[in-house]
């Protein structure tokens, strides 16, 4: 049953700014908010300019360089204004430092600042929307468990212990070196004595002392090698049992974040672990090199260093090689700046960006490191029907980034794909998969030498969908979601040859993420249940019900000319472009069957209405209200769905405010009185009404009023060029007609047919 408190909850928080709502969250959720803010966008700015920041369109600015430049300048001006008003000297000083840091960071790339702020605001909305659901989905639960604080704490402790042990071994090697120098000096002094002196009692005592020193030296050499062996085994175990799994876990969370899941964090922490571990290995390598130098000066029978050093050296090199190779990751998956919330879809001829990063911070590799990108590298012949090549420069040099703790990274911002031309139209394995089911890959390669060790780096993006027309975007996004939901394989390009099924519990969670990502508020339990009934019918109550790829994305809904996903995607686009304010107020019930609609409204006061999405139109929203006849009969009326074309002319809140019904012999009136369950219409939507009037004098302000015509329960729709027959006196009609710039004639059914 749909909760009656949803509308009241939205009403309660409707006037509260997003930042104020954030500050009322429980500690557990505030920790997630804390992850969002760092030097890229300090929380001090979010706090000081909360209202101003929320009033700006950062998402548009992220894709418009000139708009981003203006907004960056405005942000600095606002920050300066607040700084000058600040009474606390320390706060004024901190704000000045922040201003300077922002100027250094974003002056040359203000669109990056807009993307950062847009992401933070979107994630805030996601966190707020999660408080409306009673429990987290299975995917989010599993992700939170895998990055538990205790696990990270254990990792920090192990890495710290290893670093401490390596530092102690440095001291031990230095002690052995001093001991050996002392032995070497005494031994050479003894060798320089005359033959006659060597047989003296004093000389015999000196030889005994030298033998004792050699025994101690041998013991210390064996001891340090034993300690090194223990530490090397500990590092090996750390890499196998924790570091590599943490990296795989981050990559899995990156997949989930790409399809709308929780914000991806933890890469800086991974870099810290990788860097400290590889620094320990390089330090051990230098210690082994030092022991090798000591052997050149002093060695003896059964010396442990020549026996054990080569094997240990090979193990250390092996660990360094594989640790650095695994640290080469795709930090930002390929994405078109025009569609930042739909990564991994590339349109031919449109620029896209991607970024790779080396999770080791070493001075030895702080020089020009060239990274080369290749599209569909080593792809088996005939796997895809289309082949592409990178049109723009595909090689760049890695740079050190101060704002990410000095890591080496490179961002490709202007990559472009072009399809290869085929002789006589002969393509590859054409027809087996649709364009949006063909998966491709972007590879990255680099090579460098560090301390005599040559390391080949190679990594690749998650599978990509390449489209040639924007109409293929919804289908491409369905493929991206399905792949990243159901597999953690980094490059299974044959995935859609036999796509697996998805549990409804997991799929519904991902669908809710689409709403929270694009529209700022996810779906509640009741809405997901209604969606499940739409897709699965009677099986919706079973969370483990298996949904096939074909049923989700390819097969048409029974009796409709479109698939379930096409229908849902059209609703997402409608919300994003035309219904966002109403949706975020939680006023749209959305996914309600006609049976449920009757159940909800039949016992309500006349004029009570609810908002739901059309089941028969792509991207349509309608409202249904209840009427009671004199004999007690209940009658429900539904207006013809409003689509993007009609909503482009008039905001939906204004439609609700101005909506009129013309009946035989009745003055036009607005039948909409109470938003379900019992919120007065103007109380719910008042803040969303467009109150601006024409400022052009001496003209009388005009208003666009939507009207439906109903005569004795028979629907009539006057031609667009005519005015409806006046159900009032000619004088009344002329007066009304004079104040209307046009009529928007809606078709209404009673009882509803939609």
XYZ file of C-alpha atoms in Angstrom:
754
model
C 0.000 0.000 0.000
C 1.290 3.475 -0.817
C 2.246 5.375 2.320
C 0.151 8.432 3.135
C 3.102 10.032 4.894
C 5.166 10.467 1.731
C 3.425 13.680 0.723
C 3.490 15.105 4.244
C 7.208 14.280 4.590
C 7.955 16.103 1.361
C 5.884 19.046 2.560
C 7.759 19.150 5.851
C 11.197 19.297 4.230
C 10.225 21.155 1.094
C 11.293 24.587 2.357
C 14.537 23.366 3.931
C 17.701 23.812 1.856
C 19.598 20.734 0.798
C 22.571 21.607 3.011
C 20.337 22.072 6.069
C 18.738 18.706 5.416
C 22.220 17.174 5.222
C 23.105 18.550 8.645
C 20.088 16.784 10.178
C 21.314 13.349 9.058
C 22.549 10.706 11.456
C 26.295 10.256 12.020
C 26.539 7.189 9.756
C 25.284 9.156 6.754
C 27.284 12.272 7.624
C 30.433 10.156 7.289
C 29.430 9.507 3.668
C 29.005 13.249 3.150
C 32.463 13.801 4.596
C 33.925 11.657 1.799
C 32.618 14.122 -0.792
C 34.651 17.115 0.309
C 38.403 17.565 0.031
C 40.806 20.117 -1.439
C 38.987 19.936 -4.776
C 35.874 21.405 -3.137
C 36.360 22.243 0.559
C 33.396 21.871 2.876
C 34.049 25.421 4.112
C 32.818 26.723 0.739
C 29.787 24.431 0.794
C 28.881 25.776 4.227
C 29.559 29.458 3.516
C 27.799 29.589 0.121
C 25.154 26.893 0.629
C 22.130 28.735 -0.778
C 24.030 30.350 -3.624
C 25.633 27.058 -4.676
C 22.288 25.226 -4.730
C 20.746 27.949 -6.894
C 23.276 27.474 -9.739
C 23.056 25.051 -12.682
C 26.418 23.333 -12.274
C 25.528 20.364 -14.461
C 25.004 22.573 -17.508
C 28.129 24.580 -16.714
C 30.193 21.384 -16.615
C 29.587 21.033 -20.349
C 29.714 24.737 -21.256
C 33.154 26.325 -20.946
C 31.964 29.936 -21.186
C 29.190 29.391 -18.631
C 31.637 27.622 -16.311
C 34.057 30.558 -16.585
C 31.346 33.022 -15.548
C 30.198 30.828 -12.655
C 33.775 30.351 -11.449
C 34.246 34.118 -11.410
C 30.942 34.523 -9.576
C 31.920 31.912 -7.017
C 35.172 33.741 -6.257
C 33.222 37.002 -5.917
C 30.687 35.407 -3.564
C 33.481 33.890 -1.518
C 35.219 37.260 -1.281
C 31.969 38.906 -0.165
C 31.462 36.327 2.587
C 35.118 36.583 3.621
C 34.929 40.329 4.094
C 31.806 39.924 6.256
C 33.437 37.269 8.436
C 34.291 38.562 11.923
C 36.596 35.717 12.918
C 40.185 36.491 11.839
C 41.172 32.831 11.491
C 38.149 32.077 9.306
C 38.945 35.064 7.078
C 42.511 33.807 6.712
C 41.358 30.269 5.831
C 38.925 31.589 3.227
C 41.688 33.615 1.618
C 43.863 30.508 1.350
C 40.940 28.578 -0.175
C 40.370 31.363 -2.724
C 44.006 31.212 -3.795
C 43.938 27.414 -4.061
C 40.805 27.491 -6.205
C 42.326 30.056 -8.542
C 45.440 27.929 -9.036
C 43.399 24.778 -9.542
C 40.526 25.897 -11.763
C 41.411 29.134 -13.578
C 42.584 27.191 -16.635
C 39.759 24.628 -16.417
C 36.614 26.073 -14.767
C 34.441 23.290 -16.245
C 36.294 20.839 -13.994
C 35.175 22.853 -10.954
C 31.587 22.742 -12.211
C 31.814 18.947 -12.592
C 33.207 18.567 -9.078
C 30.448 20.683 -7.506
C 27.746 19.025 -9.632
C 28.931 15.601 -8.467
C 28.937 16.639 -4.813
C 25.389 18.047 -5.005
C 24.137 14.967 -6.821
C 25.675 12.650 -4.226
C 24.161 14.736 -1.440
C 20.741 14.240 -3.015
C 21.399 10.526 -3.279
C 22.308 10.324 0.413
C 19.193 12.290 1.340
C 17.002 10.067 -0.816
C 18.422 6.971 0.885
C 16.860 8.144 4.142
C 13.409 7.759 2.569
C 13.860 4.021 2.059
C 13.551 1.668 4.988
C 16.521 -0.473 4.038
C 19.453 -0.518 1.651
C 19.495 -2.761 -1.382
C 21.664 -5.898 -1.508
C 24.307 -4.306 -3.725
C 24.831 -1.287 -1.490
C 24.925 -3.473 1.607
C 27.608 -5.705 0.111
C 29.696 -2.706 -0.942
C 29.537 -1.138 2.505
C 30.528 -4.397 4.165
C 33.527 -4.775 1.861
C 34.999 -1.414 2.841
C 34.364 -1.696 6.537
C 36.431 0.490 8.816
C 37.964 -2.471 10.648
C 39.273 -3.931 7.413
C 40.965 -0.675 6.479
C 42.343 -0.309 9.975
C 43.867 -3.789 9.763
C 45.431 -2.900 6.423
C 46.893 0.309 7.841
C 48.380 -1.629 10.752
C 49.979 -4.291 8.536
C 51.491 -1.744 6.163
C 52.764 0.257 9.153
C 54.351 -2.801 10.754
C 56.094 -3.692 7.490
C 57.446 -0.155 7.132
C 58.692 -0.258 10.709
C 60.399 -3.616 10.157
C 62.122 -2.362 7.007
C 63.379 0.734 8.847
C 64.835 -1.500 11.584
C 66.514 -3.622 8.904
C 68.142 -0.450 7.567
C 69.673 0.088 10.988
C 70.732 -3.560 11.142
C 72.468 -3.350 7.759
C 74.262 -0.187 8.895
C 75.310 -1.971 12.088
C 76.665 -4.910 10.039
C 78.524 -2.459 7.798
C 80.151 -0.774 10.821
C 80.965 -4.163 12.347
C 82.502 -5.339 9.082
C 84.545 -2.135 8.688
C 85.911 -2.689 12.183
C 86.729 -6.321 11.374
C 88.288 -5.356 8.032
C 90.477 -2.705 9.676
C 91.704 -5.108 12.396
C 92.274 -7.880 9.882
C 94.327 -5.689 7.537
C 96.260 -4.295 10.494
C 97.085 -7.843 11.531
C 98.146 -8.720 7.999
C 100.536 -5.778 7.928
C 102.489 -7.031 10.952
C 105.915 -8.685 10.571
C 106.106 -12.471 10.534
C 107.973 -12.469 13.822
C 105.216 -10.529 15.561
C 102.509 -12.900 14.356
C 103.710 -15.693 16.608
C 103.556 -13.581 19.745
C 100.987 -14.176 22.452
C 99.428 -10.772 21.803
C 98.940 -11.643 18.178
C 97.289 -14.929 19.067
C 94.820 -13.046 21.241
C 94.142 -10.649 18.340
C 93.450 -13.576 15.996
C 91.018 -15.013 18.560
C 89.224 -11.648 18.767
C 89.031 -11.506 14.981
C 87.525 -14.994 14.881
C 84.933 -13.949 17.440
C 84.159 -10.834 15.385
C 83.776 -12.962 12.262
C 81.438 -15.309 14.112
C 79.319 -12.360 15.231
C 79.382 -10.953 11.707
C 78.240 -14.294 10.325
C 75.465 -14.434 12.925
C 74.317 -10.899 12.071
C 74.372 -11.652 8.344
C 72.227 -14.736 8.867
C 69.949 -12.783 11.202
C 69.350 -9.919 8.752
C 68.716 -12.336 5.884
C 66.238 -14.225 8.047
C 64.433 -10.993 8.932
C 64.376 -9.981 5.271
C 62.901 -13.339 4.352
C 60.139 -12.882 6.946
C 59.319 -9.353 5.740
C 59.337 -10.378 2.066
C 56.923 -13.221 2.858
C 54.751 -10.790 4.828
C 54.655 -8.379 1.862
C 53.845 -11.255 -0.482
C 50.999 -12.333 1.792
C 49.796 -8.718 2.162
C 49.628 -8.328 -1.610
C 47.864 -11.648 -2.129
C 45.421 -11.633 0.760
C 44.575 -7.933 1.151
C 46.088 -5.422 -1.264
C 45.023 -7.134 -4.494
C 41.534 -7.928 -3.118
C 41.166 -4.284 -2.046
C 42.096 -3.189 -5.573
C 39.590 -5.631 -7.080
C 37.006 -4.381 -4.609
C 37.656 -0.783 -5.706
C 37.303 -1.797 -9.349
C 33.992 -3.504 -8.562
C 32.782 -0.394 -6.742
C 33.864 1.626 -9.779
C 31.586 -0.543 -11.911
C 28.679 0.023 -9.535
C 29.354 3.776 -9.327
C 29.368 3.932 -13.141
C 25.754 2.727 -13.268
C 24.530 5.120 -10.602
C 25.629 3.420 -7.378
C 27.276 5.036 -4.343
C 30.050 7.553 -4.902
C 33.407 5.897 -5.580
C 35.993 6.617 -2.883
C 39.144 4.987 -1.575
C 41.616 5.453 -4.437
C 43.831 7.797 -2.402
C 43.850 5.212 0.391
C 44.820 2.504 -2.099
C 47.584 4.727 -3.445
C 48.928 5.163 0.081
C 49.018 1.381 0.628
C 50.566 0.700 -2.786
C 53.165 3.432 -2.353
C 54.227 2.413 1.156
C 54.433 -1.249 0.119
C 56.479 -0.655 -3.012
C 58.741 1.761 -1.108
C 59.384 -1.022 1.399
C 60.273 -3.405 -1.440
C 62.661 -0.900 -3.031
C 64.240 -0.323 0.359
C 64.768 -4.074 0.791
C 66.270 -4.187 -2.705
C 68.751 -1.463 -1.719
C 69.559 -3.365 1.466
C 70.294 -6.488 -0.570
C 72.472 -4.409 -2.908
C 74.356 -3.128 0.136
C 74.879 -6.650 1.432
C 76.276 -7.544 -1.992
C 78.781 -4.691 -1.670
C 79.801 -5.935 1.775
C 80.531 -9.405 0.362
C 83.009 -7.872 -2.080
C 85.007 -6.613 0.897
C 84.654 -9.509 3.299
C 83.525 -13.055 2.572
C 84.300 -16.459 3.963
C 83.377 -20.108 3.686
C 79.615 -20.702 4.123
C 78.924 -16.963 3.814
C 75.045 -16.801 3.793
C 74.820 -13.717 1.578
C 76.036 -15.272 -1.732
C 73.858 -18.309 -1.016
C 70.588 -16.533 -0.234
C 70.811 -13.082 -1.846
C 70.155 -14.055 -5.517
C 66.918 -15.890 -4.706
C 65.679 -13.124 -2.397
C 66.558 -10.494 -4.987
C 64.494 -12.269 -7.628
C 61.525 -12.487 -5.271
C 61.736 -8.764 -4.483
C 61.956 -7.852 -8.183
C 58.985 -10.095 -8.924
C 56.886 -8.420 -6.212
C 57.903 -4.897 -7.349
C 57.092 -5.732 -10.971
C 53.642 -7.124 -10.249
C 52.767 -4.501 -7.637
C 53.543 -1.615 -9.993
C 51.817 -3.307 -12.931
C 48.644 -3.820 -10.913
C 48.765 -0.192 -9.731
C 48.122 1.085 -13.282
C 44.361 1.724 -13.251
C 41.677 3.596 -15.161
C 40.675 6.253 -12.655
C 37.912 7.725 -14.834
C 36.200 5.448 -17.315
C 35.638 6.808 -20.849
C 32.754 9.260 -20.889
C 31.341 11.916 -23.205
C 31.254 15.309 -21.394
C 27.806 15.849 -22.894
C 26.486 12.824 -20.948
C 28.461 12.747 -17.667
C 25.927 10.449 -15.989
C 26.127 7.829 -18.735
C 29.779 6.749 -18.942
C 31.052 3.901 -21.140
C 28.923 5.006 -24.106
C 30.853 6.647 -26.943
C 29.298 8.263 -30.007
C 31.388 8.371 -33.155
C 32.643 11.845 -33.953
C 32.010 13.117 -30.399
C 34.889 13.841 -28.037
C 35.193 11.743 -24.900
C 37.505 11.824 -21.905
C 39.237 9.216 -19.779
C 41.981 9.161 -17.170
C 44.574 6.631 -16.038
C 46.602 6.734 -12.846
C 49.629 5.010 -11.360
C 49.014 4.179 -7.707
C 52.672 4.361 -6.754
C 54.344 7.599 -5.811
C 58.082 7.195 -6.381
C 60.717 9.817 -7.213
C 62.379 7.234 -9.473
C 59.530 7.483 -11.993
C 58.987 11.235 -11.849
C 59.975 11.786 -15.450
C 58.265 11.672 -18.847
C 56.186 8.524 -18.959
C 54.282 8.218 -22.217
C 50.912 6.473 -22.257
C 49.461 5.180 -25.516
C 45.792 4.345 -26.066
C 44.563 1.661 -28.461
C 40.977 0.830 -29.384
C 39.893 -2.828 -29.514
C 43.437 -4.118 -29.096
C 43.851 -7.853 -29.805
C 40.169 -8.222 -30.609
C 39.580 -11.587 -32.331
C 38.542 -11.255 -36.007
C 34.803 -11.407 -36.623
C 33.883 -10.625 -33.016
C 32.176 -7.336 -33.934
C 30.438 -6.077 -37.040
C 31.996 -2.614 -36.823
C 35.597 -1.551 -36.305
C 36.833 1.832 -35.111
C 40.038 3.782 -34.759
C 41.051 6.765 -32.638
C 40.922 9.847 -34.825
C 42.850 12.197 -32.516
C 46.270 12.022 -30.862
C 46.396 8.826 -28.796
C 49.639 9.426 -26.848
C 50.163 11.672 -23.827
C 52.712 12.102 -21.055
C 51.864 11.374 -17.431
C 52.043 14.369 -15.109
C 52.320 14.717 -11.344
C 49.098 16.015 -9.819
C 49.501 18.024 -6.631
C 45.824 17.829 -5.731
C 45.875 14.014 -5.704
C 48.859 13.637 -3.395
C 51.435 13.806 -6.142
C 50.351 10.740 -8.080
C 51.272 10.170 -11.697
C 48.259 10.376 -13.975
C 47.207 11.414 -17.440
C 43.817 12.552 -18.690
C 42.851 12.210 -22.336
C 40.270 14.941 -22.906
C 39.843 15.036 -26.666
C 39.686 11.454 -27.893
C 37.383 10.738 -30.838
C 36.349 7.554 -32.617
C 35.747 7.046 -36.307
C 34.337 3.932 -37.936
C 36.511 2.167 -40.493
C 35.229 2.067 -44.038
C 34.715 -1.333 -45.582
C 35.412 -2.415 -49.137
C 32.204 -3.425 -50.913
C 30.357 -2.955 -47.652
C 31.890 -6.131 -46.181
C 31.811 -5.968 -42.391
C 32.561 -8.502 -39.726
C 30.158 -10.760 -37.889
C 27.144 -8.638 -38.781
C 23.664 -9.357 -37.520
C 24.417 -11.555 -34.496
C 24.178 -8.711 -31.984
C 22.587 -5.294 -32.086
C 24.791 -2.203 -32.182
C 24.210 -1.560 -28.482
C 25.090 -5.167 -27.558
C 28.501 -5.066 -29.225
C 31.158 -4.375 -26.609
C 34.490 -2.689 -27.241
C 37.546 -1.816 -25.175
C 40.056 1.005 -24.815
C 43.575 -0.133 -23.828
C 46.413 1.885 -22.260
C 50.117 1.023 -22.448
C 53.328 2.479 -21.030
C 56.866 1.326 -20.238
C 59.581 2.633 -17.936
C 62.738 1.536 -16.134
C 63.234 2.042 -12.418
C 66.381 0.982 -10.506
C 67.383 -1.250 -13.404
C 63.978 -2.940 -13.556
C 61.978 -2.516 -16.790
C 58.234 -2.532 -16.212
C 55.569 -2.791 -18.910
C 52.279 -1.229 -17.873
C 48.962 -2.193 -19.423
C 45.348 -1.731 -18.399
C 42.015 -1.329 -20.139
C 38.678 0.360 -19.699
C 35.490 -1.419 -18.827
C 33.615 -2.595 -21.941
C 32.274 0.254 -24.061
C 29.213 0.633 -26.268
C 29.799 2.640 -29.440
C 26.788 4.363 -31.010
C 26.452 6.407 -34.183
C 23.125 8.077 -33.364
C 21.864 9.602 -30.126
C 18.668 7.559 -30.477
C 20.801 4.507 -29.607
C 21.716 6.015 -26.230
C 18.915 4.357 -24.175
C 19.731 0.917 -25.583
C 23.433 1.485 -25.001
C 22.834 2.486 -21.397
C 20.739 -0.634 -20.821
C 23.733 -2.707 -21.986
C 26.137 -0.803 -19.732
C 23.856 -1.329 -16.719
C 23.306 -5.029 -17.402
C 27.002 -5.779 -17.864
C 28.272 -3.927 -14.811
C 25.483 -5.228 -12.611
C 26.062 -8.882 -13.412
C 29.790 -9.411 -13.875
C 33.048 -8.156 -12.415
C 35.054 -9.328 -15.421
C 37.030 -6.356 -16.741
C 36.883 -7.317 -20.435
C 34.275 -9.933 -21.321
C 33.439 -8.538 -24.756
C 31.367 -11.617 -25.629
C 29.028 -11.021 -22.676
C 25.875 -10.427 -24.749
C 26.377 -13.601 -26.760
C 24.641 -15.304 -23.829
C 23.711 -12.654 -21.260
C 22.890 -13.925 -17.748
C 19.652 -13.164 -15.928
C 19.364 -10.633 -13.109
C 17.669 -11.001 -9.741
C 14.833 -8.505 -9.419
C 16.171 -7.412 -6.008
C 19.451 -6.287 -7.620
C 17.907 -4.896 -10.785
C 15.346 -2.845 -8.875
C 18.118 -1.284 -6.821
C 19.969 -0.235 -9.981
C 16.757 1.195 -11.457
C 16.264 3.270 -8.308
C 19.819 4.570 -8.728
C 18.897 5.853 -12.189
C 16.263 8.085 -10.629
C 18.530 9.318 -7.831
C 21.333 10.052 -10.328
C 19.281 11.822 -12.978
C 16.484 13.222 -10.848
C 17.962 13.563 -7.359
C 15.563 11.174 -5.629
C 15.398 7.399 -5.883
C 12.350 5.152 -5.791
C 10.749 4.015 -2.548
C 9.704 0.475 -1.752
C 6.137 0.941 -2.979
C 7.243 2.425 -6.297
C 9.692 -0.415 -6.864
C 6.956 -2.928 -6.114
C 4.710 -1.282 -8.709
C 7.558 -1.324 -11.244
C 8.097 -4.999 -10.508
C 4.428 -5.714 -11.211
C 4.758 -3.853 -14.502
C 7.738 -5.980 -15.571
C 7.064 -9.308 -13.875
C 3.344 -9.455 -13.243
C 2.464 -11.829 -10.390
C 6.141 -12.689 -9.814
C 6.932 -9.166 -8.556
C 6.659 -10.198 -4.901
C 9.602 -12.589 -5.330
C 12.831 -10.620 -4.937
C 14.897 -13.504 -6.350
C 12.845 -13.759 -9.527
C 15.185 -13.942 -12.516
C 14.706 -11.287 -15.193
C 16.061 -11.992 -18.654
C 17.959 -9.430 -20.715
C 15.434 -9.798 -23.512
C 12.433 -9.144 -21.250
C 14.082 -6.096 -19.757
C 15.359 -4.404 -22.885
C 14.294 -6.088 -26.134
C 10.788 -7.523 -25.905
C 7.841 -5.151 -26.174
C 5.492 -4.846 -23.211
C 2.344 -6.864 -24.073
C 0.036 -4.664 -26.119
C 2.571 -1.829 -26.390
C 5.038 -0.914 -29.156
C 7.970 -0.439 -26.753
C 10.058 -2.386 -24.235
C 10.036 -1.994 -20.469
C 13.373 -0.172 -20.468
C 12.413 2.218 -23.278
C 9.277 3.101 -21.308
C 11.209 3.674 -18.080
C 14.013 5.620 -19.767
C 11.468 7.962 -21.367
C 10.074 8.675 -17.887
C 13.567 9.447 -16.583
C 14.127 11.925 -19.406
C 10.724 13.523 -18.765
C 11.545 13.991 -15.069
C 15.001 15.373 -15.763
C 13.857 17.930 -18.329
C 10.347 18.894 -17.207
C 9.331 17.485 -13.814
C 12.391 17.824 -11.590
C 10.942 20.295 -9.018
C 7.731 18.305 -8.600
C 9.594 14.982 -8.476
C 12.053 16.144 -5.831
C 9.187 17.376 -3.658
C 8.003 13.739 -3.650
C 4.637 14.741 -5.125
C 4.633 12.278 -8.037
C 3.401 8.861 -6.961
C 4.530 7.673 -10.352
C 4.049 3.976 -10.893
C 0.457 3.227 -9.954
C -1.770 0.661 -11.603
C -5.336 1.679 -12.403
C -6.606 -0.797 -9.824
C -4.414 0.683 -7.109
C -5.375 4.173 -8.214
C -9.082 3.420 -7.678
C -8.341 1.879 -4.277
C -6.421 4.970 -3.165
C -8.871 7.605 -4.380
C -12.354 6.132 -3.982
C -12.764 7.065 -0.303
C -11.106 10.483 -0.569
C -12.713 13.920 -0.649
C -13.919 15.125 -4.061
C -11.102 16.802 -5.965
C -8.369 14.622 -4.421
C -5.878 13.763 -7.162
C -2.618 11.916 -7.653
C 0.114 12.105 -10.272
C 1.258 9.030 -12.132
C 3.211 8.155 -15.263
C 1.391 6.996 -18.343
C 1.453 3.277 -19.090
C 0.448 3.700 -22.735
C 2.620 6.670 -23.763
C 6.403 6.976 -23.845
C 7.350 9.791 -21.488
C 3.919 10.884 -20.342
C 2.481 12.001 -17.014
C -1.183 12.270 -16.085
C -3.310 13.153 -13.082
C -6.455 11.432 -11.902
C -9.025 12.949 -9.548
C -12.078 11.609 -7.774
C -15.643 12.925 -7.969
C -18.742 11.866 -6.046
C -22.145 12.069 -7.735
C -25.312 13.011 -5.862
C -26.332 9.359 -5.617
C -23.001 8.444 -4.001
C -21.316 6.904 -7.064
C -17.532 7.335 -7.257
C -16.153 8.577 -10.552
C -12.450 8.841 -11.466
C -11.259 11.153 -14.239
C -7.832 10.997 -15.911
C -6.446 13.655 -18.216
C -4.694 12.718 -21.441
C -0.961 12.315 -20.588
C 1.271 15.340 -20.862
C 4.439 14.637 -22.869
C 7.604 16.671 -23.403
C 6.094 18.695 -26.251
C 3.260 20.024 -24.096
C 5.395 20.428 -20.968
C 7.879 22.534 -22.936
C 5.145 25.147 -23.327
C 3.936 25.222 -19.724
C 5.507 24.032 -16.420
C 3.658 21.130 -14.859
C 2.977 22.987 -11.596
C 1.289 25.771 -13.577
C -0.780 23.198 -15.435
C -2.065 21.901 -12.110
C -2.766 25.431 -10.864
C -4.608 26.625 -13.981
C -6.241 23.416 -15.189
C -9.933 23.800 -16.056
C -12.720 21.466 -17.090
C -15.574 22.625 -19.302
C -18.805 20.687 -18.867
C -22.226 21.284 -20.400
C -23.728 24.444 -18.900
C -21.059 24.726 -16.186
C -18.566 27.564 -15.744
C -14.964 26.261 -16.233
C -13.497 25.217 -12.924
C -10.396 23.520 -11.608
C -11.386 20.079 -10.306
C -8.010 19.554 -8.576
C -8.344 20.368 -4.868
C -6.136 18.094 -2.758
C -2.923 16.263 -3.602
C -3.232 12.713 -2.301
C -3.742 12.013 0.529
C -5.093 15.393 1.723
C -2.622 18.221 1.000
C -4.324 21.383 -0.330
C -3.185 21.905 -3.908
C -1.794 25.425 -3.447
C -0.057 24.428 -0.228
C 1.745 21.624 -2.057
C 2.598 23.369 -5.335
C 2.521 27.056 -4.363
C 6.311 27.409 -4.232
C 6.611 25.873 -7.687
C 4.171 28.172 -9.480
C 5.636 30.496 -12.066
C 4.677 33.861 -10.574
C 6.486 36.018 -13.132
C 4.231 38.286 -15.155
C 4.829 40.174 -18.358
C 6.698 43.440 -17.797
C 5.916 44.770 -21.268
C 3.523 47.702 -20.913
C 0.797 48.597 -21.650
C -0.188 45.005 -22.497
C -2.425 43.023 -20.168
C -0.546 39.966 -18.818
C -1.599 36.735 -20.518
C -1.762 33.236 -19.069
C -1.716 29.871 -20.808
C -4.560 27.825 -19.320
C -4.957 24.092 -20.004
C -8.601 23.115 -20.525
C -10.379 19.789 -20.971
C -13.882 19.610 -22.433
C -16.409 17.043 -21.265
C -20.068 17.012 -22.318
C -22.370 14.567 -20.581
C -19.413 12.252 -20.042
C -18.673 12.216 -23.779
C -15.171 13.373 -24.767
C -14.917 16.087 -27.360
C -11.782 17.799 -28.555
C -12.375 20.985 -30.542
C -10.051 21.552 -33.488
C -6.933 23.527 -32.535
C -8.015 26.458 -34.689
C -11.341 26.872 -32.908
C -12.269 27.884 -29.409
C -14.417 25.441 -27.429
C -18.157 26.089 -27.440
C -18.751 28.455 -24.488
C -20.590 26.755 -21.601
C -21.468 30.237 -20.310
C -23.045 33.469 -21.481
C -21.433 35.111 -24.524
C -20.294 37.992 -22.354
C -18.618 35.704 -19.864
C -16.963 33.741 -22.612
C -15.679 36.858 -24.402
C -14.216 38.184 -21.156
C -12.421 34.894 -20.462
C -11.282 34.512 -24.059
C -9.805 38.006 -24.032
C -7.469 37.098 -21.174
C -6.242 33.807 -22.652
C -3.415 33.745 -25.142
C -4.330 30.209 -26.248
C -6.183 27.100 -25.166
C -4.468 23.797 -24.517
C -7.293 21.332 -25.088
C -6.805 18.094 -23.163
C -8.740 14.939 -23.834
C -10.312 13.553 -20.705
C -11.986 10.240 -20.092
C -14.427 9.316 -17.415
C -14.014 6.679 -16.235
C -10.408 6.773 -17.378
C -9.207 4.753 -20.341
C -5.491 5.397 -19.910
